[in-house]
mmCIF file of C-alpha atoms in Angstrom:
data_model
loop_
_atom_site.group_PDB
_atom_site.id
_atom_site.type_symbol
_atom_site.label_atom_id
_atom_site.label_comp_id
_atom_site.label_asym_id
_atom_site.label_seq_id
_atom_site.Cartn_x
_atom_site.Cartn_y
_atom_site.Cartn_z
ATOM 1 C CA MET A 798 0.091 -0.158 0.149
ATOM 2 C CA ILE A 799 1.426 3.437 -1.118
ATOM 3 C CA LEU A 800 1.378 5.852 1.835
ATOM 4 C CA SER A 801 1.442 9.740 1.827
ATOM 5 C CA ARG A 802 2.353 12.667 4.103
ATOM 6 C CA ALA A 803 0.858 15.860 3.652
ATOM 7 C CA TRP A 804 1.588 19.359 4.664
ATOM 8 C CA MET A 805 0.006 22.999 4.181
ATOM 9 C CA LEU A 806 1.886 25.330 2.049
ATOM 10 C CA ASP A 807 1.867 29.174 2.302
ATOM 11 C CA PRO A 808 2.039 29.546 -1.268
ATOM 12 C CA ILE A 809 2.651 33.518 -1.185
ATOM 13 C CA GLU A 810 5.619 33.461 1.065
ATOM 14 C CA LEU A 811 7.003 30.572 -1.086
ATOM 15 C CA HIS A 812 6.936 32.516 -4.232
ATOM 16 C CA ARG A 813 7.973 35.512 -2.766
ATOM 17 C CA GLU A 814 11.166 34.002 -1.454
ATOM 18 C CA LEU A 815 11.351 32.303 -5.010
ATOM 19 C CA ASP A 816 11.222 35.558 -6.851
ATOM 20 C CA ARG A 817 13.511 37.188 -4.763
ATOM 21 C CA LEU A 818 16.220 34.445 -5.348
ATOM 22 C CA LEU A 819 15.763 34.108 -9.003
ATOM 23 C CA GLY A 820 14.789 38.030 -9.691
ATOM 24 C CA GLY A 821 16.849 41.221 -9.832
ATOM 25 C CA PRO A 822 19.117 42.782 -12.060
ATOM 26 C CA SER A 823 21.780 39.679 -11.790
ATOM 27 C CA SER A 824 22.081 36.908 -14.573
ATOM 28 C CA ARG A 825 19.790 33.728 -14.852
ATOM 29 C CA GLN A 826 22.760 31.684 -13.591
ATOM 30 C CA ASP A 827 23.356 33.932 -10.672
ATOM 31 C CA GLY A 828 19.782 33.247 -9.552
ATOM 32 C CA LEU A 829 19.898 29.537 -9.819
ATOM 33 C CA LEU A 830 22.914 29.447 -8.044
ATOM 34 C CA ARG A 831 21.298 31.417 -5.298
ATOM 35 C CA LEU A 832 18.327 29.292 -5.498
ATOM 36 C CA ARG A 833 20.703 25.867 -5.304
ATOM 37 C CA ASP A 834 22.575 27.565 -2.215
ATOM 38 C CA ARG A 835 19.465 28.178 -0.262
ATOM 39 C CA ALA A 836 18.051 24.324 -1.099
ATOM 40 C CA VAL A 837 21.359 23.294 0.257
ATOM 41 C CA GLU A 838 20.967 25.565 3.444
ATOM 42 C CA ILE A 839 17.387 24.152 3.797
ATOM 43 C CA TRP A 840 18.476 20.573 3.515
ATOM 44 C CA HIS A 841 20.479 20.923 6.275
ATOM 45 C CA SER A 842 18.194 22.310 8.822
ATOM 46 C CA LYS A 843 17.849 21.047 12.155
ATOM 47 C CA ASP A 844 13.955 21.892 12.290
ATOM 48 C CA PRO A 845 12.204 18.842 12.688
ATOM 49 C CA ILE A 846 9.416 19.870 10.290
ATOM 50 C CA VAL A 847 12.025 20.774 7.509
ATOM 51 C CA HIS A 848 13.885 17.712 8.200
ATOM 52 C CA GLY A 849 10.709 15.159 7.798
ATOM 53 C CA TYR A 850 9.884 16.990 4.912
ATOM 54 C CA VAL A 851 12.996 17.037 2.916
ATOM 55 C CA GLY A 852 13.570 13.441 4.089
ATOM 56 C CA SER A 853 10.523 12.436 2.305
ATOM 57 C CA LEU A 854 11.525 13.775 -1.158
ATOM 58 C CA ARG A 855 12.980 11.815 -3.902
ATOM 59 C CA VAL A 856 15.756 14.248 -5.099
ATOM 60 C CA ALA A 857 19.450 13.990 -5.570
ATOM 61 C CA GLY A 858 20.476 16.263 -2.527
ATOM 62 C CA PRO A 859 23.170 18.487 -2.108
ATOM 63 C CA ASP A 860 26.205 16.431 -2.856
ATOM 64 C CA GLU A 861 25.100 15.795 -6.353
ATOM 65 C CA TRP A 862 23.726 19.432 -6.511
ATOM 66 C CA GLU A 863 26.983 20.839 -5.691
ATOM 67 C CA ALA A 864 29.042 18.355 -7.790
ATOM 68 C CA SER A 865 27.209 18.724 -11.265
ATOM 69 C CA PHE A 866 25.205 21.949 -11.482
ATOM 70 C CA GLU A 867 22.445 21.413 -13.842
ATOM 71 C CA GLU A 868 19.423 23.728 -14.589
ATOM 72 C CA ASN A 869 16.877 20.895 -14.623
ATOM 73 C CA GLN A 870 17.555 20.609 -10.932
ATOM 74 C CA VAL A 871 15.651 23.629 -10.373
ATOM 75 C CA VAL A 872 12.487 21.456 -9.908
ATOM 76 C CA GLU A 873 14.240 19.599 -7.030
ATOM 77 C CA TRP A 874 15.233 22.999 -5.645
ATOM 78 C CA TYR A 875 11.696 24.215 -5.896
ATOM 79 C CA ARG A 876 10.337 21.337 -3.796
ATOM 80 C CA VAL A 877 12.923 21.988 -1.098
ATOM 81 C CA LEU A 878 12.337 25.519 -1.027
ATOM 82 C CA MET A 879 8.565 24.674 0.194
ATOM 83 C CA ALA A 880 9.947 23.344 3.496
ATOM 84 C CA PRO A 881 10.227 26.443 5.566
ATOM 85 C CA HIS A 882 6.841 27.468 4.459
ATOM 86 C CA LEU A 883 4.919 24.168 5.435
ATOM 87 C CA THR A 884 2.868 23.129 8.521
ATOM 88 C CA PRO A 885 2.241 19.429 8.820
ATOM 89 C CA SER A 886 -1.063 18.339 8.028
ATOM 90 C CA ARG A 887 -3.511 15.217 7.940
ATOM 91 C CA ALA A 888 -2.633 12.792 4.953
ATOM 92 C CA PHE A 889 -4.488 10.265 2.942
ATOM 93 C CA ARG A 890 -3.549 6.792 4.270
ATOM 94 C CA ALA A 891 -3.847 5.031 0.888
ATOM 95 C CA PRO A 892 -3.971 7.491 -2.401
ATOM 96 C CA SER A 893 -3.604 4.621 -4.627
ATOM 97 C CA LEU A 894 -6.774 3.178 -3.134
ATOM 98 C CA LEU A 895 -8.439 6.658 -3.360
ATOM 99 C CA LYS A 896 -7.602 6.486 -7.237
ATOM 100 C CA ARG A 897 -8.699 3.304 -7.734
ATOM 101 C CA ARG A 898 -11.991 2.904 -5.602
ATOM 102 C CA LEU A 899 -13.661 6.247 -5.371
ATOM 103 C CA PRO A 900 -15.021 5.615 -8.832
ATOM 104 C CA ASP A 901 -17.107 2.810 -7.079
ATOM 105 C CA LEU A 902 -18.649 5.677 -5.112
ATOM 106 C CA GLY A 903 -19.562 7.823 -8.002
ATOM 107 C CA TRP A 904 -16.742 9.909 -8.558
ATOM 108 C CA PRO A 905 -15.303 10.540 -12.138
ATOM 109 C CA PRO A 906 -12.024 8.803 -12.561
ATOM 110 C CA SER A 907 -10.368 12.039 -13.535
ATOM 111 C CA GLU A 908 -11.231 13.564 -10.043
ATOM 112 C CA ALA A 909 -10.520 10.684 -8.156
ATOM 113 C CA ARG A 910 -6.802 10.815 -9.717
ATOM 114 C CA ARG A 911 -6.636 14.276 -8.876
ATOM 115 C CA LEU A 912 -7.440 14.026 -5.247
ATOM 116 C CA ALA A 913 -5.061 11.139 -4.789
ATOM 117 C CA LEU A 914 -2.257 12.638 -6.705
ATOM 118 C CA GLY A 915 -2.584 16.348 -6.960
ATOM 119 C CA ARG A 916 -2.141 18.791 -9.362
ATOM 120 C CA GLU A 917 0.725 19.319 -11.620
ATOM 121 C CA LEU A 918 3.434 21.609 -9.849
ATOM 122 C CA GLN A 919 3.396 23.832 -12.817
ATOM 123 C CA LEU A 920 -0.086 25.171 -12.054
ATOM 124 C CA LEU A 921 1.104 26.095 -8.566
ATOM 125 C CA ALA A 922 4.307 28.198 -10.076
ATOM 126 C CA ALA A 923 1.795 29.626 -12.776
ATOM 127 C CA ALA A 924 -0.662 30.999 -10.125
ATOM 128 C CA HIS A 925 2.079 32.411 -7.698
ATOM 129 C CA ALA A 926 5.496 32.925 -9.115
ATOM 130 C CA GLY A 927 6.773 36.061 -10.844
ATOM 131 C CA PRO A 928 8.336 36.263 -14.244
ATOM 132 C CA ALA A 929 11.785 35.286 -13.428
ATOM 133 C CA ALA A 930 10.575 32.464 -11.636
ATOM 134 C CA LEU A 931 8.422 31.113 -14.336
ATOM 135 C CA GLU A 932 11.055 31.280 -16.817
ATOM 136 C CA ALA A 933 13.330 29.172 -14.655
ATOM 137 C CA LEU A 934 10.678 26.586 -13.505
ATOM 138 C CA VAL A 935 8.405 26.350 -16.437
ATOM 139 C CA PRO A 936 10.653 24.383 -19.048
ATOM 140 C CA HIS A 937 11.473 21.588 -16.350
ATOM 141 C CA LEU A 938 8.045 21.196 -14.527
ATOM 142 C CA GLY A 939 6.380 19.099 -17.211
ATOM 143 C CA PRO A 940 3.823 16.409 -16.469
ATOM 144 C CA GLY A 941 4.384 14.199 -13.744
ATOM 145 C CA HIS A 942 5.590 16.675 -11.194
ATOM 146 C CA LYS A 943 2.332 16.692 -9.125
ATOM 147 C CA GLY A 944 1.396 16.949 -5.588
ATOM 148 C CA TRP A 945 -0.699 19.738 -4.610
ATOM 149 C CA LEU A 946 -4.224 20.579 -4.129
ATOM 150 C CA SER A 947 -5.897 24.129 -4.173
ATOM 151 C CA GLN A 948 -8.625 25.202 -1.771
ATOM 152 C CA ASP A 949 -10.873 25.106 -4.609
ATOM 153 C CA ASP A 950 -10.116 21.562 -5.022
ATOM 154 C CA VAL A 951 -10.459 20.643 -1.321
ATOM 155 C CA GLU A 952 -13.899 22.523 -1.220
ATOM 156 C CA ALA A 953 -15.157 20.628 -4.357
ATOM 157 C CA ALA A 954 -14.077 17.423 -2.633
ATOM 158 C CA LEU A 955 -15.838 17.836 0.670
ATOM 159 C CA ALA A 956 -18.957 18.711 -1.273
ATOM 160 C CA ARG A 957 -18.757 15.534 -3.091
ATOM 161 C CA PHE A 958 -18.198 13.514 -0.270
ATOM 162 C CA ARG A 959 -20.803 15.474 1.762
ATOM 163 C CA ALA A 960 -23.512 14.903 -1.105
ATOM 164 C CA LEU A 961 -22.779 10.869 -1.290
ATOM 165 C CA ASP A 962 -25.670 8.674 -0.710
ATOM 166 C CA ARG A 963 -24.979 6.332 1.890
ATOM 167 C CA GLU A 964 -26.626 3.750 -0.363
ATOM 168 C CA ARG A 965 -23.459 3.504 -2.435
ATOM 169 C CA PHE A 966 -21.498 1.944 0.415
ATOM 170 C CA ARG A 967 -24.190 -0.956 0.453
ATOM 171 C CA GLY A 968 -21.866 -4.124 -0.048
ATOM 172 C CA ARG A 969 -18.639 -1.612 -0.016
ATOM 173 C CA GLN A 970 -18.147 -1.501 3.564
ATOM 174 C CA ASP A 971 -14.156 -1.608 3.074
ATOM 175 C CA LEU A 972 -14.730 1.892 1.503
ATOM 176 C CA VAL A 973 -15.839 3.442 4.646
ATOM 177 C CA PRO A 974 -12.434 3.905 6.444
ATOM 178 C CA LEU A 975 -11.405 5.153 3.253
ATOM 179 C CA ALA A 976 -13.769 7.998 2.744
ATOM 180 C CA GLU A 977 -13.847 8.787 6.502
ATOM 181 C CA ASN A 978 -10.117 9.250 6.113
ATOM 182 C CA ALA A 979 -10.171 11.485 3.004
ATOM 183 C CA PHE A 980 -12.750 13.505 4.336
ATOM 184 C CA GLU A 981 -10.711 14.145 7.386
ATOM 185 C CA VAL A 982 -7.782 15.393 5.310
ATOM 186 C CA LEU A 983 -9.981 17.574 3.442
ATOM 187 C CA GLU A 984 -11.519 19.263 6.499
ATOM 188 C CA ALA A 985 -8.364 19.600 8.107
ATOM 189 C CA ALA A 986 -6.986 21.240 5.068
ATOM 190 C CA ALA A 987 -9.894 23.706 4.809
ATOM 191 C CA THR A 988 -9.147 25.242 8.209
ATOM 192 C CA LYS A 989 -6.221 26.991 6.534
ATOM 193 C CA PRO A 990 -8.052 28.860 3.473
ATOM 194 C CA ASP A 991 -5.108 30.890 2.501
ATOM 195 C CA HIS A 992 -2.835 27.727 2.195
ATOM 196 C CA VAL A 993 -2.448 24.847 -0.397
ATOM 197 C CA LEU A 994 -2.481 21.104 0.594
ATOM 198 C CA VAL A 995 0.913 19.773 -0.566
ATOM 199 C CA MET A 996 1.329 15.886 -0.795
ATOM 200 C CA VAL A 997 4.242 13.408 -0.979
ATOM 201 C CA CYS A 998 3.739 9.401 -1.625
ATOM 202 C CA ASP A 999 6.102 7.140 -0.489
#
């Protein structure tokens, strides 16, 4: 079973920091170097929340970043840069089951997949990042870099759960704890309306 961890992210503060690192009159290369150095600094943080989050990421890490600087590593640095702007939150226990079984309760497969895996990170950057940050990120944030839900996503999923006909659980009692967990995750996320839900699957 694939498990996940989740945090609430302040997207405004994240992208302000990103714009500060990548913007200004200096060259693009200088901005990327500042971003990499900041990612390395965050990686070595002793803060338990930061440490827990970066430890869950599948990224190369500082040794490789410093040994071979490559522009496509900006995606890894972007993920690491989120760490100081996160607050731990409830997580889906089994995102793979959500994706597979929510259609049994009437969810469209595309919405079940989005709930379980999140939106593309490119959309998060597009909604909040400035021009310099977008120029650096967008070429490398292609399909497959998922892992966040907006508050609109959260509210829409909560409304769908609230509207579920209990008869749909007849003969599917194994789905009750799955739906309850998902509802609890979404309810917790809704308490921070100026944040987005970030998920990392193990």
